Amino acid sequence: MMLTVDQARARILDAVPRMPAKKCGIVDSLGSILAQSVYAGENIPPFNNSAMDGYALIASDVKTASDENPVTLDVIETIPAGYAPVKQVKNGQATRIMTGAMMPDGADSVVMVEKTKAQESNVDIFDPATKAQNVRFIGESVKTGDLVISTGKFIRPQEIAMLASLNISEVDIYQRPKVAVVSTGDELTQLGEELKPGKIRDSNRYGICAQLIEAGFEVIDMGICDDNVTELEQTLRSALGQADALITSGGVSVGDYDVVKIVLEKLGDINFWRVAMKPGKPQAFGIADGKPIFGLPGNPVSSLTVFELFVRPALFKMAGYTKLLRPTFKAVLETDIKNDTNRVNFMRAIIEKHNGKYHAKITGDQGSGILYSLVLANGLITIPVNQTIHTGETVDAQFFGDAF
Ligand code: AMP
Ligand code: MG
């Protein structure tokens, strides 16, 4: 059976478990996902205070104030930030007040210092005031009991500052999955070792580890494993013992030495799928010991693409994210592209904005072994099954990571 991309992804997302939560200091929670909702235990700001350096007064006292006819008020007190006023402002009086200092009782507004001139114990006010002007009110930002940040929120510096202002020093976050990565194949050679006839370098493991780190996950690098049932089974069992999820590369297509299949089937409930996509048709997915296993195809472009479209969203789900997929947008094609297969074609492209519209051109030879097509690309475009998209028509597009 051939699954569509959406069907395969839905099955995976449905099956992956959420990671447990843990307590974390707020600064260390940067980049994690909040596993609790945060309610305000206090008002922000906690008291009425001045938004300006100036004079706290009664607005109705200075209705007629102007440059030519200032209103003179008695100054009864000075309140720096951090101190509480002791005197109440009455008609004809003002209190000198600093930004962030507590408003004195009786005053209803603040005139900024630039619109005043201090005498010995008086002040001339040159501007009329409206009630509440330059006053920041208790709870105007956040009120006690408000839901301030919801569970599932990605924690950025502004969330951390908000937690601190609510007197919260620790929060529950979802643990990030530790992910084990194994490359399989007798042809794979370690970096630095001599390349014997018939052998190639193991590039997938490095690419997958980097994709994991870029997405914020911890990597357990299990190295290269030969196409040997005993060795592979040992390696994968050891990986499952240490990790929250497992990624294998290679050995899931027809015509392989069926070693990966044999071993994965021994480990748990693993399905071998053909997904109606190009690159990346053969894939394995399942759960063993409650941990997801992703069997990626060996071709380098397939491996990176399948990670991007399936593994990354699944690990995001495990990590508690609510937004799992990269945003897609429309891009105008710069050449005709024909897809005469029954598999959606994810092509590597250079996507650039000209005159307010995204334009896409593909990066040369699109074979699933041509890693260079990914090196040149900054995103993927989607050519639907059995369609020709002509120059000037649009396709769905997405960037890898941040646009560049
Ligand atoms: P497989 O999925 O094992 O049938 O491999 C498909 C193709 O990808 C073959 O040409 C392999 O040599 C190649 N390949 C498999 N694993 C890797 C790897 N880790 N790095 C680079 N190429 C690989
Ligand atoms: Mg292989």
GROMACS .gro file of C-alpha atoms and ligand atoms in nm:
model
  428
    1MET     CA    1   0.000   0.000   0.000
    2MET     CA    2   0.117   0.349  -0.081
    3LEU     CA    3   0.034   0.623   0.175
    4THR     CA    4   0.003   0.990   0.091
    5VAL     CA    5   0.238   1.229   0.269
    6ASP     CA    6  -0.049   1.355   0.485
    7GLN     CA    7  -0.162   1.003   0.576
    8ALA     CA    8   0.188   0.894   0.674
    9ARG     CA    9   0.246   1.207   0.877
   10ALA     CA   10  -0.091   1.179   1.053
   11ARG     CA   11  -0.015   0.820   1.154
   12ILE     CA   12   0.325   0.919   1.288
   13LEU     CA   13   0.198   1.223   1.478
   14ASP     CA   14  -0.082   1.016   1.624
   15ALA     CA   15   0.155   0.748   1.750
   16VAL     CA   16   0.440   0.948   1.905
   17PRO     CA   17   0.423   0.997   2.282
   18ARG     CA   18   0.466   1.331   2.457
   19MET     CA   19   0.780   1.364   2.670
   20PRO     CA   20   0.735   1.400   3.046
   21ALA     CA   21   0.771   1.744   3.204
   22LYS     CA   22   1.044   1.860   3.440
   23LYS     CA   23   1.105   2.165   3.658
   24CYS     CA   24   1.349   2.418   3.525
   25GLY     CA   25   1.493   2.756   3.629
   26ILE     CA   26   1.340   3.023   3.411
   27VAL     CA   27   1.657   3.133   3.230
   28ASP     CA   28   1.744   2.773   3.150
   29SER     CA   29   1.395   2.725   3.008
   30LEU     CA   30   1.485   2.940   2.705
   31GLY     CA   31   1.392   2.757   2.384
   32SER     CA   32   1.185   2.491   2.564
   33ILE     CA   33   0.811   2.437   2.561
   34LEU     CA   34   0.607   2.532   2.863
   35ALA     CA   35   0.432   2.228   3.016
   36GLN     CA   36   0.201   2.428   3.244
   37SER     CA   37  -0.023   2.728   3.216
   38VAL     CA   38   0.097   3.037   3.398
   39TYR     CA   39  -0.154   3.245   3.595
   40ALA     CA   40  -0.070   3.578   3.752
   41GLY     CA   41  -0.035   3.560   4.131
   42GLU     CA   42   0.012   3.936   4.146
   43ASN     CA   43  -0.086   4.249   3.960
   44ILE     CA   44   0.154   4.408   3.713
   45PRO     CA   45   0.221   4.683   3.787
   46PRO     CA   46   0.166   4.617   4.157
   47PHE     CA   47   0.060   4.979   4.235
   48ASN     CA   48  -0.040   5.298   4.055
   49ASN     CA   49   0.278   5.474   3.950
   50SER     CA   50   0.410   5.757   3.739
   51ALA     CA   51   0.513   5.699   3.377
   52MET     CA   52   0.723   6.019   3.380
   53ASP     CA   53   0.955   6.227   3.590
   54GLY     CA   54   0.735   6.523   3.686
   55TYR     CA   55   0.470   6.637   3.932
   56ALA     CA   56   0.173   6.440   4.059
   57LEU     CA   57  -0.123   6.672   4.101
   58ILE     CA   58  -0.498   6.713   4.070
   59ALA     CA   59  -0.587   6.770   3.703
   60SER     CA   60  -0.869   7.011   3.782
   61ASP     CA   61  -0.617   7.244   3.956
   62VAL     CA   62  -0.426   7.311   3.632
   63LYS     CA   63  -0.713   7.339   3.379
   64THR     CA   64  -0.608   7.694   3.283
   65ALA     CA   65  -0.230   7.642   3.287
   66SER     CA   66  -0.036   7.778   2.988
   67ASP     CA   67   0.310   7.918   2.912
   68GLU     CA   68   0.181   8.272   2.971
   69ASN     CA   69  -0.033   8.190   3.275
   70PRO     CA   70   0.125   7.904   3.468
   71VAL     CA   71  -0.051   7.764   3.773
   72THR     CA   72   0.166   7.763   4.085
   73LEU     CA   73   0.132   7.470   4.328
   74ASP     CA   74   0.294   7.394   4.668
   75VAL     CA   75   0.539   7.104   4.649
   76ILE     CA   76   0.475   6.886   4.956
   77GLU     CA   77   0.702   6.586   4.900
   78THR     CA   78   0.951   6.418   4.664
   79ILE     CA   79   0.900   6.048   4.580
   80PRO     CA   80   1.188   5.857   4.416
   81ALA     CA   81   1.121   5.519   4.254
   82GLY     CA   82   1.114   5.250   4.522
   83TYR     CA   83   0.954   5.458   4.799
   84ALA     CA   84   0.599   5.505   4.913
   85PRO     CA   85   0.456   5.856   4.949
   86VAL     CA   86   0.349   5.962   5.299
   87LYS     CA   87   0.150   6.275   5.218
   88GLN     CA   88  -0.184   6.312   5.046
   89VAL     CA   89  -0.209   6.570   4.766
   90LYS     CA   90  -0.482   6.832   4.823
   91ASN     CA   91  -0.604   7.112   4.599
   92GLY     CA   92  -0.327   7.360   4.531
   93GLN     CA   93  -0.056   7.099   4.602
   94ALA     CA   94   0.178   6.876   4.400
   95THR     CA   95   0.432   6.602   4.471
   96ARG     CA   96   0.759   6.575   4.282
   97ILE     CA   97   0.762   6.219   4.143
   98MET     CA   98   1.006   6.001   3.947
   99THR     CA   99   0.928   5.744   3.679
  100GLY     CA  100   0.804   5.424   3.844
  101ALA     CA  101   0.742   5.591   4.182
  102MET     CA  102   0.414   5.524   4.359
  103MET     CA  103   0.138   5.779   4.301
  104PRO     CA  104   0.041   5.969   4.616
  105ASP     CA  105  -0.318   5.958   4.735
  106GLY     CA  106  -0.524   6.250   4.614
  107ALA     CA  107  -0.329   6.307   4.290
  108ASP     CA  108  -0.492   6.187   3.966
  109SER     CA  109  -0.237   6.282   3.701
  110VAL     CA  110   0.127   6.365   3.632
  111VAL     CA  111   0.265   6.662   3.439
  112MET     CA  112   0.607   6.591   3.296
  113VAL     CA  113   0.900   6.787   3.436
  114GLU     CA  114   0.967   6.951   3.096
  115LYS     CA  115   0.633   7.137   3.131
  116THR     CA  116   0.717   7.278   3.476
  117LYS     CA  117   0.959   7.510   3.650
  118ALA     CA  118   1.053   7.452   4.014
  119GLN     CA  119   1.070   7.744   4.259
  120GLU     CA  120   1.188   7.698   4.619
  121SER     CA  121   0.892   7.512   4.761
  122ASN     CA  122   0.659   7.574   4.468
  123VAL     CA  123   0.633   7.464   4.110
  124ASP     CA  124   0.496   7.648   3.805
  125ILE     CA  125   0.288   7.421   3.580
  126PHE     CA  126   0.273   7.535   3.216
  127ASP     CA  127   0.039   7.270   3.074
  128PRO     CA  128  -0.313   7.160   3.160
  129ALA     CA  129  -0.349   6.793   3.256
  130THR     CA  130  -0.619   6.539   3.186
  131LYS     CA  131  -0.717   6.290   3.456
  132ALA     CA  132  -0.500   5.975   3.453
  133GLN     CA  133  -0.241   6.131   3.227
  134ASN     CA  134   0.105   5.974   3.267
  135VAL     CA  135  -0.026   5.734   3.531
  136ARG     CA  136   0.029   5.358   3.501
  137PHE     CA  137  -0.245   5.180   3.690
  138ILE     CA  138  -0.226   4.873   3.912
  139GLY     CA  139  -0.291   4.558   3.705
  140GLU     CA  140  -0.309   4.745   3.374
  141SER     CA  141  -0.063   4.501   3.213
  142VAL     CA  142  -0.165   4.182   3.396
  143LYS     CA  143  -0.426   4.127   3.668
  144THR     CA  144  -0.407   3.874   3.951
  145GLY     CA  145  -0.567   3.552   3.825
  146ASP     CA  146  -0.514   3.625   3.453
  147LEU     CA  147  -0.396   3.340   3.229
  148VAL     CA  148  -0.070   3.497   3.109
  149ILE     CA  149   0.107   3.216   2.918
  150SER     CA  150  -0.055   2.891   2.802
  151THR     CA  151   0.089   2.543   2.805
  152GLY     CA  152   0.262   2.459   2.477
  153LYS     CA  153   0.418   2.803   2.439
  154PHE     CA  154   0.773   2.824   2.304
  155ILE     CA  155   0.972   3.012   2.569
  156ARG     CA  156   1.154   3.321   2.441
  157PRO     CA  157   1.332   3.596   2.637
  158GLN     CA  158   1.008   3.793   2.670
  159GLU     CA  159   0.831   3.498   2.835
  160ILE     CA  160   1.121   3.465   3.079
  161ALA     CA  161   1.104   3.835   3.169
  162MET     CA  162   0.727   3.800   3.220
  163LEU     CA  163   0.775   3.497   3.448
  164ALA     CA  164   1.024   3.696   3.655
  165SER     CA  165   0.784   3.990   3.683
  166LEU     CA  166   0.527   3.743   3.820
  167ASN     CA  167   0.774   3.621   4.084
  168ILE     CA  168   0.802   3.278   3.919
  169SER     CA  169   1.156   3.140   3.931
  170GLU     CA  170   1.089   2.785   3.809
  171VAL     CA  171   0.852   2.642   3.550
  172ASP     CA  172   0.750   2.302   3.419
  173ILE     CA  173   0.886   2.240   3.070
  174TYR     CA  174   0.868   1.937   2.845
  175GLN     CA  175   1.188   1.737   2.839
  176ARG     CA  176   1.352   1.743   2.499
  177PRO     CA  177   1.387   1.400   2.343
  178LYS     CA  178   1.731   1.246   2.322
  179VAL     CA  179   1.757   1.090   1.981
  180ALA     CA  180   1.992   0.808   1.881
  181VAL     CA  181   2.120   0.799   1.523
  182VAL     CA  182   2.260   0.492   1.344
  183SER     CA  183   2.385   0.468   0.988
  184THR     CA  184   2.356   0.125   0.831
  185GLY     CA  185   2.533  -0.018   0.529
  186ASP     CA  186   2.840  -0.230   0.451
  187GLU     CA  187   2.950   0.038   0.205
  188LEU     CA  188   2.986   0.312   0.466
  189THR     CA  189   3.330   0.434   0.563
  190GLN     CA  190   3.426   0.650   0.858
  191LEU     CA  191   3.573   0.991   0.789
  192GLY     CA  192   3.951   0.972   0.779
  193GLU     CA  193   3.959   0.607   0.675
  194GLU     CA  194   4.073   0.495   0.332
  195LEU     CA  195   3.791   0.463   0.080
  196LYS     CA  196   3.817   0.105  -0.052
  197PRO     CA  197   3.657  -0.001  -0.383
  198GLY     CA  198   3.278   0.002  -0.362
  199LYS     CA  199   3.271   0.210  -0.044
  200ILE     CA  200   3.138   0.562   0.020
  201ARG     CA  201   3.146   0.811   0.302
  202ASP     CA  202   2.873   0.809   0.565
  203SER     CA  203   2.720   1.152   0.517
  204ASN     CA  204   2.365   1.089   0.642
  205ARG     CA  205   2.457   1.046   1.007
  206TYR     CA  206   2.626   1.386   1.010
  207GLY     CA  207   2.334   1.549   0.831
  208ILE     CA  208   2.076   1.391   1.063
  209CYS     CA  209   2.272   1.480   1.378
  210ALA     CA  210   2.291   1.839   1.255
  211GLN     CA  211   1.919   1.847   1.175
  212LEU     CA  212   1.850   1.724   1.529
  213ILE     CA  213   2.074   1.981   1.691
  214GLU     CA  214   1.931   2.259   1.474
  215ALA     CA  215   1.582   2.161   1.591
  216GLY     CA  216   1.695   2.171   1.956
  217PHE     CA  217   1.728   1.801   2.035
  218GLU     CA  218   2.000   1.603   2.203
  219VAL     CA  219   2.190   1.355   1.987
  220ILE     CA  220   2.326   1.013   2.075
  221ASP     CA  221   2.556   0.921   1.787
  222MET     CA  222   2.566   0.541   1.756
  223GLY     CA  223   2.803   0.542   1.458
  224ILE     CA  224   2.798   0.314   1.156
  225CYS     CA  225   2.660  -0.038   1.168
  226ASP     CA  226   2.731  -0.304   0.908
  227ASP     CA  227   2.449  -0.494   0.741
  228ASN     CA  228   2.475  -0.768   0.999
  229VAL     CA  229   2.175  -0.881   1.202
  230THR     CA  230   2.357  -0.951   1.527
  231GLU     CA  231   2.560  -0.633   1.528
  232LEU     CA  232   2.265  -0.417   1.424
  233GLU     CA  233   2.033  -0.569   1.680
  234GLN     CA  234   2.287  -0.507   1.955
  235THR     CA  235   2.340  -0.148   1.843
  236LEU     CA  236   1.971  -0.068   1.813
  237ARG     CA  237   1.884  -0.225   2.149
  238SER     CA  238   2.160  -0.028   2.312
  239ALA     CA  239   2.030   0.287   2.139
  240LEU     CA  240   1.676   0.225   2.262
  241GLY     CA  241   1.810   0.179   2.615
  242GLN     CA  242   1.959   0.530   2.616
  243ALA     CA  243   1.739   0.737   2.389
  244ASP     CA  244   1.379   0.860   2.369
  245ALA     CA  245   1.364   0.802   1.993
  246LEU     CA  246   1.575   0.625   1.733
  247ILE     CA  247   1.663   0.716   1.376
  248THR     CA  248   1.820   0.466   1.140
  249SER     CA  249   1.954   0.549   0.796
  250GLY     CA  250   1.944   0.307   0.506
  251GLY     CA  251   1.819  -0.043   0.444
  252VAL     CA  252   1.444   0.016   0.425
  253SER     CA  253   1.390  -0.012   0.052
  254VAL     CA  254   1.318  -0.324  -0.153
  255GLY     CA  255   1.628  -0.489  -0.286
  256ASP     CA  256   1.829  -0.416   0.022
  257TYR     CA  257   1.985  -0.685   0.221
  258ASP     CA  258   1.683  -0.696   0.453
  259VAL     CA  259   1.893  -0.660   0.765
  260VAL     CA  260   1.740  -0.336   0.893
  261LYS     CA  261   1.390  -0.474   0.834
  262ILE     CA  262   1.466  -0.799   1.010
  263VAL     CA  263   1.608  -0.621   1.313
  264LEU     CA  264   1.343  -0.348   1.333
  265GLU     CA  265   1.070  -0.611   1.319
  266LYS     CA  266   1.231  -0.790   1.614
  267LEU     CA  267   1.237  -0.470   1.818
  268GLY     CA  268   0.874  -0.370   1.808
  269ASP     CA  269   0.569  -0.282   1.608
  270ILE     CA  270   0.733  -0.138   1.298
  271ASN     CA  271   0.566  -0.066   0.965
  272PHE     CA  272   0.745  -0.045   0.635
  273TRP     CA  273   0.574   0.208   0.420
  274ARG     CA  274   0.586   0.335   0.071
  275VAL     CA  275   0.492   0.702   0.082
  276ALA     CA  276   0.375   0.869  -0.238
  277MET     CA  277   0.660   1.114  -0.245
  278LYS     CA  278   0.983   1.173  -0.430
  279PRO     CA  279   1.242   1.162  -0.286
  280GLY     CA  280   1.188   0.935   0.013
  281LYS     CA  281   0.939   0.668  -0.092
  282PRO     CA  282   1.055   0.384   0.134
  283GLN     CA  283   1.030   0.457   0.504
  284ALA     CA  284   0.990   0.266   0.827
  285PHE     CA  285   0.808   0.388   1.133
  286GLY     CA  286   0.696   0.227   1.452
  287ILE     CA  287   0.718   0.212   1.828
  288ALA     CA  288   0.945  -0.011   2.035
  289ASP     CA  289   0.954   0.004   2.417
  290GLY     CA  290   0.724   0.308   2.385
  291LYS     CA  291   0.987   0.488   2.178
  292PRO     CA  292   0.942   0.596   1.818
  293ILE     CA  293   1.173   0.451   1.556
  294PHE     CA  294   1.217   0.630   1.224
  295GLY     CA  295   1.378   0.429   0.945
  296LEU     CA  296   1.503   0.679   0.688
  297PRO     CA  297   1.602   0.581   0.336
  298GLY     CA  298   1.974   0.584   0.261
  299ASN     CA  299   1.985   0.820  -0.032
  300PRO     CA  300   2.119   1.146   0.109
  301VAL     CA  301   1.849   1.376  -0.033
  302SER     CA  302   1.578   1.133   0.076
  303SER     CA  303   1.720   1.113   0.425
  304LEU     CA  304   1.732   1.490   0.477
  305THR     CA  305   1.390   1.544   0.318
  306VAL     CA  306   1.213   1.269   0.514
  307PHE     CA  307   1.362   1.407   0.833
  308GLU     CA  308   1.239   1.754   0.744
  309LEU     CA  309   0.884   1.646   0.652
  310PHE     CA  310   0.819   1.368   0.906
  311VAL     CA  311   1.080   1.330   1.179
  312ARG     CA  312   1.112   1.695   1.276
  313PRO     CA  313   0.736   1.744   1.325
  314ALA     CA  314   0.713   1.415   1.518
  315LEU     CA  315   0.995   1.511   1.754
  316PHE     CA  316   0.835   1.855   1.795
  317LYS     CA  317   0.515   1.682   1.900
  318MET     CA  318   0.712   1.474   2.153
  319ALA     CA  319   0.874   1.791   2.284
  320GLY     CA  320   0.536   1.954   2.346
  321TYR     CA  321   0.524   2.199   2.055
  322THR     CA  322   0.183   2.296   1.928
  323LYS     CA  323   0.307   2.426   1.592
  324LEU     CA  324   0.471   2.130   1.418
  325LEU     CA  325   0.516   2.218   1.053
  326ARG     CA  326   0.715   2.490   0.884
  327PRO     CA  327   0.497   2.755   0.723
  328THR     CA  328   0.429   2.712   0.352
  329PHE     CA  329   0.366   2.989   0.102
  330LYS     CA  330   0.318   3.028  -0.272
  331ALA     CA  331   0.613   3.078  -0.506
  332VAL     CA  332   0.608   3.156  -0.878
  333LEU     CA  333   0.794   2.900  -1.090
  334GLU     CA  334   1.065   3.030  -1.320
  335THR     CA  335   1.061   2.721  -1.548
  336ASP     CA  336   0.803   2.458  -1.646
  337ILE     CA  337   0.816   2.153  -1.421
  338LYS     CA  338   0.645   1.827  -1.506
  339ASN     CA  339   0.563   1.559  -1.252
  340ASP     CA  340   0.432   1.261  -1.450
  341THR     CA  341   0.440   1.027  -1.149
  342ASN     CA  342   0.187   0.939  -0.882
  343ARG     CA  343   0.426   1.068  -0.614
  344VAL     CA  344   0.439   1.427  -0.491
  345ASN     CA  345   0.772   1.571  -0.591
  346PHE     CA  346   0.957   1.773  -0.329
  347MET     CA  347   1.214   1.962  -0.530
  348ARG     CA  348   1.510   2.155  -0.398
  349ALA     CA  349   1.490   2.518  -0.493
  350ILE     CA  350   1.632   2.864  -0.456
  351ILE     CA  351   1.344   3.080  -0.341
  352GLU     CA  352   1.380   3.457  -0.356
  353LYS     CA  353   1.147   3.752  -0.319
  354HIS     CA  354   1.121   3.993  -0.613
  355ASN     CA  355   0.865   4.274  -0.625
  356GLY     CA  356   0.679   4.138  -0.324
  357LYS     CA  357   0.642   3.781  -0.461
  358TYR     CA  358   0.840   3.466  -0.399
  359HIS     CA  359   0.998   3.310  -0.706
  360ALA     CA  360   1.147   2.960  -0.719
  361LYS     CA  361   1.400   2.791  -0.943
  362ILE     CA  362   1.517   2.436  -0.893
  363THR     CA  363   1.880   2.355  -0.816
  364GLY     CA  364   1.997   2.142  -1.105
  365ASP     CA  365   1.986   1.762  -1.112
  366GLN     CA  366   1.720   1.646  -0.866
  367GLY     CA  367   1.828   1.281  -0.824
  368SER     CA  368   1.780   1.153  -0.470
  369GLY     CA  369   2.154   1.089  -0.445
  370ILE     CA  370   2.253   1.442  -0.550
  371LEU     CA  371   2.327   1.602  -0.215
  372TYR     CA  372   2.456   1.910  -0.396
  373SER     CA  373   2.099   1.996  -0.498
  374LEU     CA  374   2.033   2.056  -0.126
  375VAL     CA  375   2.352   2.252  -0.073
  376LEU     CA  376   2.244   2.502  -0.338
  377ALA     CA  377   1.885   2.521  -0.213
  378ASN     CA  378   1.722   2.734   0.057
  379GLY     CA  379   1.388   2.555   0.045
  380LEU     CA  380   1.158   2.293  -0.101
  381ILE     CA  381   0.881   2.332  -0.357
  382THR     CA  382   0.598   2.084  -0.402
  383ILE     CA  383   0.493   1.959  -0.744
  384PRO     CA  384   0.165   1.766  -0.710
  385VAL     CA  385   0.112   1.423  -0.869
  386ASN     CA  386   0.059   1.403  -1.247
  387GLN     CA  387   0.076   1.774  -1.310
  388THR     CA  388   0.279   2.012  -1.515
  389ILE     CA  389   0.326   2.351  -1.357
  390HIS     CA  390   0.412   2.615  -1.613
  391THR     CA  391   0.644   2.912  -1.585
  392GLY     CA  392   0.462   3.192  -1.403
  393GLU     CA  393   0.226   2.956  -1.217
  394THR     CA  394   0.260   2.907  -0.843
  395VAL     CA  395   0.351   2.610  -0.624
  396ASP     CA  396   0.363   2.551  -0.248
  397ALA     CA  397   0.704   2.631  -0.105
  398GLN     CA  398   0.880   2.623   0.229
  399PHE     CA  399   1.217   2.736   0.354
  400PHE     CA  400   1.468   2.521   0.540
  401GLY     CA  401   1.520   2.701   0.868
  402ASP     CA  402   1.539   3.078   0.856
  403ALA     CA  403   1.522   3.234   0.513
  404PHE     CA  404   1.862   3.328   0.379
  405AMP     P1  405   1.969   0.209   0.107
  405AMP     O1  406   1.854   0.293   0.154
  405AMP     O2  407   2.044   0.145   0.218
  405AMP     O3  408   1.926   0.113   0.002
  405AMP     O4  409   2.072   0.310   0.037
  405AMP     C1  410   2.034   0.385  -0.076
  405AMP     C2  411   2.153   0.463  -0.125
  405AMP     O5  412   2.196   0.554  -0.026
  405AMP     C3  413   2.273   0.378  -0.159
  405AMP     O6  414   2.337   0.437  -0.271
  405AMP     C4  415   2.359   0.393  -0.037
  405AMP     O7  416   2.494   0.370  -0.062
  405AMP     C5  417   2.333   0.533   0.004
  405AMP     N1  418   2.352   0.550   0.147
  405AMP     C6  419   2.305   0.470   0.243
  405AMP     N2  420   2.341   0.513   0.365
  405AMP     C7  421   2.413   0.625   0.345
  405AMP     C8  422   2.480   0.715   0.433
  405AMP     N3  423   2.478   0.698   0.564
  405AMP     N4  424   2.546   0.821   0.380
  405AMP     C9  425   2.547   0.838   0.245
  405AMP     N5  426   2.486   0.758   0.159
  405AMP    C10  427   2.422   0.651   0.207
  406MG      MG  428   2.186  -0.006   0.260
   0.00000   0.00000   0.00000
